[in-house]
Short mmCIF file of C-alpha atoms and ligand atoms in Angstrom, two decimals:
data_model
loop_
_atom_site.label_atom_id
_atom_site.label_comp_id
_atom_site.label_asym_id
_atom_site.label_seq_id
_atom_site.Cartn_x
_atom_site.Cartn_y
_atom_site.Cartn_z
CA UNK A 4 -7.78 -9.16 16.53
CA UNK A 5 -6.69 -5.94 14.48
CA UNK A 6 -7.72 -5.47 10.93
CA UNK A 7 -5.19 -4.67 8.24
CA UNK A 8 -6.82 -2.53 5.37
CA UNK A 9 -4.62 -3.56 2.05
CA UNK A 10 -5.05 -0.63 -0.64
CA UNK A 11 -4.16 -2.07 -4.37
CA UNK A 12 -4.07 0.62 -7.06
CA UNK A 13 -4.36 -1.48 -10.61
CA UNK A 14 -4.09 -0.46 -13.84
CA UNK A 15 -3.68 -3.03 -16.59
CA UNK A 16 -2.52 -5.14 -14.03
CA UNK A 17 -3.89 -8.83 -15.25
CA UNK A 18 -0.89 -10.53 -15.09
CA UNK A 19 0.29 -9.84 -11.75
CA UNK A 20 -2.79 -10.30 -9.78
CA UNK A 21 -3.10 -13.81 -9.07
CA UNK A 22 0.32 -13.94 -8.03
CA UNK A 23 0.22 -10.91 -6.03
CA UNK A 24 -2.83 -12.57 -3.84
CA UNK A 25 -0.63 -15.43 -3.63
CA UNK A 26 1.90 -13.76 -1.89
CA UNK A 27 -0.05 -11.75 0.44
CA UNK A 28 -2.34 -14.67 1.45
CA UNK A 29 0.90 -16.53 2.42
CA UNK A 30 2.06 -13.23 4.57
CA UNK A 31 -2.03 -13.09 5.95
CA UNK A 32 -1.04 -16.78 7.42
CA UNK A 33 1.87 -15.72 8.90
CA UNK A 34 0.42 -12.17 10.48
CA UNK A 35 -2.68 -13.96 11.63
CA UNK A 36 -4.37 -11.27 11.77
CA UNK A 37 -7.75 -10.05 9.79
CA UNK A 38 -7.35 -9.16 6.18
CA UNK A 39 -9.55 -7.10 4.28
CA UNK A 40 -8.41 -5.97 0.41
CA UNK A 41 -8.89 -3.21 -1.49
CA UNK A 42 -8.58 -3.44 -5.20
CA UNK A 43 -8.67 -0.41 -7.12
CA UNK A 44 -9.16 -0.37 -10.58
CA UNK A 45 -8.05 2.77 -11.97
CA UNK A 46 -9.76 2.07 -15.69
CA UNK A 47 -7.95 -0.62 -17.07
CA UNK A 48 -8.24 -1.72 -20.31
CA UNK A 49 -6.96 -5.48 -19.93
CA UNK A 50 -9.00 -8.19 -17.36
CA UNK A 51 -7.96 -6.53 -14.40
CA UNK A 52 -11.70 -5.59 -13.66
CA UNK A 53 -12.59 -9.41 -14.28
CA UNK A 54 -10.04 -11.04 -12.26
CA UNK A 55 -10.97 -8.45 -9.76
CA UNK A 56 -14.73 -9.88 -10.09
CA UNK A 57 -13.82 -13.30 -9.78
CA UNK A 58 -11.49 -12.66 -6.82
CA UNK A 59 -14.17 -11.38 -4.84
CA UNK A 60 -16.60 -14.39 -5.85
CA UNK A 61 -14.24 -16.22 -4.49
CA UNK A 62 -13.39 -14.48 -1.27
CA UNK A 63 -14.85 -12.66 0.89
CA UNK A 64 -11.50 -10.57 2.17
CA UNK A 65 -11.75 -9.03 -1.14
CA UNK A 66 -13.34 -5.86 -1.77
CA UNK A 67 -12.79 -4.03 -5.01
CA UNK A 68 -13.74 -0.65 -6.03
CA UNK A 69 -14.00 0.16 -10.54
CA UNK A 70 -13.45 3.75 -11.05
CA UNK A 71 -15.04 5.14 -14.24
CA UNK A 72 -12.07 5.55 -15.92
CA UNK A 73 -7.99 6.20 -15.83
CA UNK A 74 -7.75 8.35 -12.86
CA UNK A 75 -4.43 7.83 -11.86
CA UNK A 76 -2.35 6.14 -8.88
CA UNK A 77 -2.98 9.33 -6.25
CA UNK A 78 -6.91 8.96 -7.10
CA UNK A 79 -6.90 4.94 -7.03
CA UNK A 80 -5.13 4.87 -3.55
CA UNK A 81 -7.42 7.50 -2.31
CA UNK A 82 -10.22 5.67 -3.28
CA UNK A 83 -8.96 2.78 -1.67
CA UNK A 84 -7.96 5.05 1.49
CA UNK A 85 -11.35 6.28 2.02
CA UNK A 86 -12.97 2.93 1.50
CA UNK A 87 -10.74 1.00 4.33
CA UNK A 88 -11.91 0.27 7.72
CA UNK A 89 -8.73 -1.52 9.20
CA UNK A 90 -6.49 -0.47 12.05
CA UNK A 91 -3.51 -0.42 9.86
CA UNK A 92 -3.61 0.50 6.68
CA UNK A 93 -1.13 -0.12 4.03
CA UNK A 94 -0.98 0.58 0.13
CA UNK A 95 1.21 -2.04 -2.28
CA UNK A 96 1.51 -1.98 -5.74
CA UNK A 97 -0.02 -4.52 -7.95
CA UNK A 98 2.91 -5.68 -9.81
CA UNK A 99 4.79 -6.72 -6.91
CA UNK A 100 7.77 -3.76 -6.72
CA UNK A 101 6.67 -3.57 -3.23
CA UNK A 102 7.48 -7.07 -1.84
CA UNK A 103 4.44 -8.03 0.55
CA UNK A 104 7.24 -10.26 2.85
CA UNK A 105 7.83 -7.17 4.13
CA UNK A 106 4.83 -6.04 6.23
CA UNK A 107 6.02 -8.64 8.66
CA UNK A 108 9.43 -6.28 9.73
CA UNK A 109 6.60 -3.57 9.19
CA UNK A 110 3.83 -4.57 11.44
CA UNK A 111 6.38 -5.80 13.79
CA UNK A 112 8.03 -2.18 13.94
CA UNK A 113 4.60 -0.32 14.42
CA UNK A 114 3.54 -2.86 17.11
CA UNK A 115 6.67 -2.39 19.16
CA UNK A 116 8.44 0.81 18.81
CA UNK A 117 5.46 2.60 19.32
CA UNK A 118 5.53 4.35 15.56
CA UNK A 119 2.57 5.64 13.53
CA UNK A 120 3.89 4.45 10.49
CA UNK A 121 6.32 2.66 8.59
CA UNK A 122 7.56 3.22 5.15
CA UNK A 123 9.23 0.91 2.69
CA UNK A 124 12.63 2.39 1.26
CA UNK A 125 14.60 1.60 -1.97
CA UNK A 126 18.41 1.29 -1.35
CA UNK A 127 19.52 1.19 -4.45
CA UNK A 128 17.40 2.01 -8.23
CA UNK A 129 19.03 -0.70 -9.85
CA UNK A 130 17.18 -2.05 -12.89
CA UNK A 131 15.99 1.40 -13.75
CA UNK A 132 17.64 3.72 -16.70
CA UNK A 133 20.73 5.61 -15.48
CA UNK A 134 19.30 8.84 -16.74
CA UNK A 135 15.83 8.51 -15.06
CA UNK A 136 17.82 7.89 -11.67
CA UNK A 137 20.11 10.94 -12.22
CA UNK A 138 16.86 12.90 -12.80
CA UNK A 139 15.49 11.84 -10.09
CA UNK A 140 18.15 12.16 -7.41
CA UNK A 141 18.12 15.80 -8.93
CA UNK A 142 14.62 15.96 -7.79
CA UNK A 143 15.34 15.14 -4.54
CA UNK A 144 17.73 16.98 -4.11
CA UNK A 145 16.04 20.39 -5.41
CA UNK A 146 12.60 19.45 -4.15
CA UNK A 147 14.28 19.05 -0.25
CA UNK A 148 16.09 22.79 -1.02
CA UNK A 149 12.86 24.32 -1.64
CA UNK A 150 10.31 22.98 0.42
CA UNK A 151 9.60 22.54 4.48
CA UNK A 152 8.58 19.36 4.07
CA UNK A 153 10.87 16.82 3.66
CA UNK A 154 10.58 14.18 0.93
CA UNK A 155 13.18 11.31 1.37
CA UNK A 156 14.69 10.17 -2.05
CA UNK A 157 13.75 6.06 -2.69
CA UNK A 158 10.75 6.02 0.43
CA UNK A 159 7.74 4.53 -1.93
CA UNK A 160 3.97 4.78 -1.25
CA UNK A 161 3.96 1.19 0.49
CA UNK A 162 3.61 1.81 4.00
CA UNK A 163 2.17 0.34 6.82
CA UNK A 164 -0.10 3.41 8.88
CA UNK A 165 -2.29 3.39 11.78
CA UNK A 166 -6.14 4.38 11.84
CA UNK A 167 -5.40 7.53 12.95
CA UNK A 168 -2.69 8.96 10.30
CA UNK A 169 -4.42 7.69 7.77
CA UNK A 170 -7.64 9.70 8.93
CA UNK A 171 -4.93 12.31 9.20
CA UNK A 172 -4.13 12.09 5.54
CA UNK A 173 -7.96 11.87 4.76
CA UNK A 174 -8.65 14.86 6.31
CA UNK A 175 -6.61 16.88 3.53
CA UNK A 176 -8.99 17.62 0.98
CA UNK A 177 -6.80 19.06 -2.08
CA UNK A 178 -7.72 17.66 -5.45
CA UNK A 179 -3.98 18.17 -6.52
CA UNK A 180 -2.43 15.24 -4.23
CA UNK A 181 0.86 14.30 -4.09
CA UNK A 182 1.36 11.72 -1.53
CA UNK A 183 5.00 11.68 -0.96
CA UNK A 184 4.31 14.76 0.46
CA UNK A 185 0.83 14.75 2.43
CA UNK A 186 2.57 11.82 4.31
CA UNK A 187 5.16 13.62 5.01
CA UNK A 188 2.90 17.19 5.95
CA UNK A 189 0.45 15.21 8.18
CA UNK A 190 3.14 14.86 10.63
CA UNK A 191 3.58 11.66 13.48
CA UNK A 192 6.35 9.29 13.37
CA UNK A 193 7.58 7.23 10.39
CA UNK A 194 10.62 4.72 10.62
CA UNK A 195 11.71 3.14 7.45
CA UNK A 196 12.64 -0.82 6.60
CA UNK A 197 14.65 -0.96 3.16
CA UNK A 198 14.38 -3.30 0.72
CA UNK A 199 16.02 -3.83 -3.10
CA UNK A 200 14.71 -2.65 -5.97
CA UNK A 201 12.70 -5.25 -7.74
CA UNK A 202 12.06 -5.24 -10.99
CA UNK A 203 8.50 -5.52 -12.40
CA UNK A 204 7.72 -9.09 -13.02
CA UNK A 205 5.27 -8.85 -15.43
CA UNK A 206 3.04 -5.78 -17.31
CA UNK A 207 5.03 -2.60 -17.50
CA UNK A 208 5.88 0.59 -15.83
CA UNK A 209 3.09 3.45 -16.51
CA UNK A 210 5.53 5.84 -16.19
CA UNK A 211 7.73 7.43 -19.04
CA UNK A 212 10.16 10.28 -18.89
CA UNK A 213 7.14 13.36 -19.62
CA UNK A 214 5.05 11.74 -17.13
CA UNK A 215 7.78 11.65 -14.18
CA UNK A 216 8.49 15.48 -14.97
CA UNK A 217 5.50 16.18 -14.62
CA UNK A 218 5.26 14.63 -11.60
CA UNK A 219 7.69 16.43 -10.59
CA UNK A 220 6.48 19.47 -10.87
CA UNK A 221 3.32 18.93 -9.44
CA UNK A 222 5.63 18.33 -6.32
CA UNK A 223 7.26 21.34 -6.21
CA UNK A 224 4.28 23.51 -7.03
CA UNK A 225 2.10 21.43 -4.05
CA UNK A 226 4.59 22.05 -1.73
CA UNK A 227 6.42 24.93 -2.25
CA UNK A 228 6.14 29.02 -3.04
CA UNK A 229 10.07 29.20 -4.10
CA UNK A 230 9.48 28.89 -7.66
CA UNK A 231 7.59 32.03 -7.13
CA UNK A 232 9.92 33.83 -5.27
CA UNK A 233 12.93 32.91 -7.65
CA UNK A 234 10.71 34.59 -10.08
CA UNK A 235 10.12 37.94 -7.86
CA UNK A 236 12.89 38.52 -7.22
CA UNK A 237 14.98 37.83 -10.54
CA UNK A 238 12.63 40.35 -11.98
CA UNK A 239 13.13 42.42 -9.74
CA UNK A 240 16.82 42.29 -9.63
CA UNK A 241 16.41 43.03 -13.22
CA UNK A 242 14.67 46.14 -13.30
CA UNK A 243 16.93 47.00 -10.74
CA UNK A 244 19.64 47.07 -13.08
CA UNK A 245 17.63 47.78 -16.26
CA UNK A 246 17.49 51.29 -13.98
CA UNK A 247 21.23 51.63 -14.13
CA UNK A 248 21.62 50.89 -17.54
CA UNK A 249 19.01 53.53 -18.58
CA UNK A 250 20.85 56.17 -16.05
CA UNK A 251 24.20 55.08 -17.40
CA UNK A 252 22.79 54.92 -21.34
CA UNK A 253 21.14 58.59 -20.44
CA UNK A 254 24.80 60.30 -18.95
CA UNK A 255 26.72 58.58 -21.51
CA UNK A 256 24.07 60.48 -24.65
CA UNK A 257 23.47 63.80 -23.02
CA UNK A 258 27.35 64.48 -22.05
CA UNK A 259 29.55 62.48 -23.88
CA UNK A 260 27.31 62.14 -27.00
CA UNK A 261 28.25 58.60 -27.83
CA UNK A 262 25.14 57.16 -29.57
CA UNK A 263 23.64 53.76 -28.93
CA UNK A 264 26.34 51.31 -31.35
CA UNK A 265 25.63 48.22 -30.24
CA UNK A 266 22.55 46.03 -32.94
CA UNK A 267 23.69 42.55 -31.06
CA UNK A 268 23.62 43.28 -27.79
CA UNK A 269 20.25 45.18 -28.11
CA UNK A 270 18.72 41.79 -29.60
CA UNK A 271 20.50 40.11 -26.69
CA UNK A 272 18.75 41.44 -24.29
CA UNK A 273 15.87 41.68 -26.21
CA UNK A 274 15.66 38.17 -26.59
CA UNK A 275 16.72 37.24 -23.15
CA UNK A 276 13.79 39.08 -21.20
CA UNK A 277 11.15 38.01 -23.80
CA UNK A 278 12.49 34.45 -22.69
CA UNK A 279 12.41 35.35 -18.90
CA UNK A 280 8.87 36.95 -19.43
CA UNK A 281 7.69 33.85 -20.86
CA UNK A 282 9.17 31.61 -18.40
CA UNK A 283 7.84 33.74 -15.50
CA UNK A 284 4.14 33.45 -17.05
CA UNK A 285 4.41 29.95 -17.18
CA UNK A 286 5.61 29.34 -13.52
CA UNK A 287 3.08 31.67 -12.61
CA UNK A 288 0.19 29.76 -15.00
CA UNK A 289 1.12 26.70 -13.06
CA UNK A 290 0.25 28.23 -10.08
CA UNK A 291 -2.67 29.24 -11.53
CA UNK A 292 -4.25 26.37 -12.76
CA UNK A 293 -3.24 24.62 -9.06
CA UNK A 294 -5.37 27.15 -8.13
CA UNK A 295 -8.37 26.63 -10.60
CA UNK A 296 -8.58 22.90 -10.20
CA UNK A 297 -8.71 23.40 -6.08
CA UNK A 298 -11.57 26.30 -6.83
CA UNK A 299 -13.81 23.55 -8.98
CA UNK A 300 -13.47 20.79 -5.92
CA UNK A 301 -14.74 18.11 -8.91
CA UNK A 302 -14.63 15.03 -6.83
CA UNK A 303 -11.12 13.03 -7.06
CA UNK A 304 -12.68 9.88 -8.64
CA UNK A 305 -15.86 8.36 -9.53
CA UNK A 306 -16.52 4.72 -8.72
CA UNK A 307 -18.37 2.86 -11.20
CA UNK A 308 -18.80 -0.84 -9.74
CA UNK A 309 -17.69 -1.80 -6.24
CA UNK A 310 -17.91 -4.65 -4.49
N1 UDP B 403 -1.34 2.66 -11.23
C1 UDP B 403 -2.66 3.14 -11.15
N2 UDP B 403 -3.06 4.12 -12.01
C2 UDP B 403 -2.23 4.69 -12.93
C3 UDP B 403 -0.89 4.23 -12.97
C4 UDP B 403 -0.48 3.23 -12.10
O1 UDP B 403 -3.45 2.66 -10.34
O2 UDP B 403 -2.67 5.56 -13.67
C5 UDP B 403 -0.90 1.59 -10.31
C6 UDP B 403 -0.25 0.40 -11.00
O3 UDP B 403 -1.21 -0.55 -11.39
C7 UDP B 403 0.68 -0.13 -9.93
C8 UDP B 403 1.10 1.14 -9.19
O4 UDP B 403 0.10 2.11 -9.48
O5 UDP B 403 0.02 -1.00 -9.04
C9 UDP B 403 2.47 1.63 -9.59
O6 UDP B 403 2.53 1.84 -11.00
P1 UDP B 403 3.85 1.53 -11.83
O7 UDP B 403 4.33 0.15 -11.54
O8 UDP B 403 3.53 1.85 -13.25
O9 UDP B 403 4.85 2.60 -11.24
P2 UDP B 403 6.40 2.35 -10.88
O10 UDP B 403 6.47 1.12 -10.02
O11 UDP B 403 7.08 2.18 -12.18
O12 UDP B 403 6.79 3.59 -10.13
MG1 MG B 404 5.83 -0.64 -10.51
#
């Protein structure tokens, strides 16, 4: 009988847990097949860690692993990742935004058409602020334009994967990780089910607007050199024309002897590449410290308790 690993990153997730075991329980009846969980506790501050305790007590599916403190979701599922020994993997939310009813259509898929994995996707963003899904359909959009590996707007990190793509995605060692891409960079075959947005049932969303730009980012810079070359080459279309405008400037004083009028546009320009400089040093610092955190290899996580 196969064994389906279940990866559960949770932070400050008390309120959702029982019911969340409820529901997969039901969908571990209907599979038939062997469950084993992994709960991830990415530092909460609320019971989590206790109902996570108790939960195990209680049955012996349950495996949970206590980091030593808030390491975030990529960490937690790693953690989780590296911990499973099923067949098929898959990684859920806590707080129920990825409805476990589904890894029935998704075991079913992987089983028949022969797949390596397949992903959950969002057809709609409904329940979510209009602004945050304008942003991020802009994201999408850019991040698609400037990288070689695709990232499909609304696919989630609840999957379903085989042993061997998730060994696949185990096998990348970067301490940056951004998983919408690895899955996508390791390769094999993903088909998609879709599902409608649910809304959070209970706790809230650990995400504000700062955090989900910066996640963006960290996309873009993991996956992609273009902010670099935008920056190349704008400068150097700029001294390219910074040299005609001296030539020009030079001509216009030694034959015409028209001196320099202009106090505005001299601050103009002034001001405009002391703003490019500075944005240049910053895209280039984020590549930087990329750089610095892969050169320190500090582990990913540290697990305090496990079970
Ligand atoms: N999560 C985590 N560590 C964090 C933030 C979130 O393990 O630092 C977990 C969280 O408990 C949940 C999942 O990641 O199970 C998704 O988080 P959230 O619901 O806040 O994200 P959203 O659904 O809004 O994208
Ligand atoms: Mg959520």
């Amino acid at each position: 009988m196969p064994l389906l690993s279940l990866i559960v990153p949770c932070f400050n997730e008390e309120e959702g847990l029982p019911e969340f075991f409820k529901r997969t329980e039901k969908i571990h009846a209907q599979l038939g097949i062997d469950f084993e969980y992994y709960f991830v506790n990415d530092g909460s501050t609320d019971q989590t860690l206790n109902i996570l305790r108790q939960m195990a007590a209680e049955n012996e599916d349950v495996h949970y692993l206590s980091l030593s403190r808030n390491f975030g979701k990529e960490a937690a599922m790693l953690a989780g990742l590296e911990a499973s020994s099923g067949d098929f993997v898959t990684i859920l939310d806590a707080d129920l935004q990825d409805p476990p009813e589904l890894l029935l259509e998704m075991f079913e898929k992987i089983q028949a058409e022969d797949v390596d994995c397949v992903a959950a996707k969002r057809t709609d963003r409904s329940g979510e602020p209009v602004i945050i899904s304008l942003f991020s359909r802009l994201f999408y959009k850019l991040i698609n334009k400037v990288t070689q590996t695709p990232i499909i707007d609304g696919v989630r990190d609840f999957r379903l994967m085989t042993r061997q793509m998730t060994d696949a995605i185990l096998s990348l060692t970067e301490t940056n990780r951004f998983s919408k891409g690895l899955f996508t960079w390791v390769g094999f075959q993903t088909e998609y089910v879709e599902f409608a947005n649910e809304k959070r049932t209970t706790g809230e969303s650990k995400w504000n607007f700062s955090s989900k730009v910066r996640y963006a980012i960290d996309g873009i810079v993991n996956f992609s050199e273009a902010p670099l070359d935008f920056v190349t080459y704008s400068g150097l279309s700029m001294v390219v024309m910074t040299l005609l405008a001296i030539i020009i400037l030079i001509i216009r004083q030694l034959f015409f002897h028209r001196s320099v009028s202009g106090w505005t546009s001299m601050v103009v320009i002034m001001l405009f590449c002391f703003g490019f400089t500075l944005l240049t040093l910053g895209v280039i610092g984020k590549y930087i410290s990329t750089l610095f955190l892969e050169v320190k290899k500090r582990p990913i996580y540290i697990i305090k308790e496990k079970k």
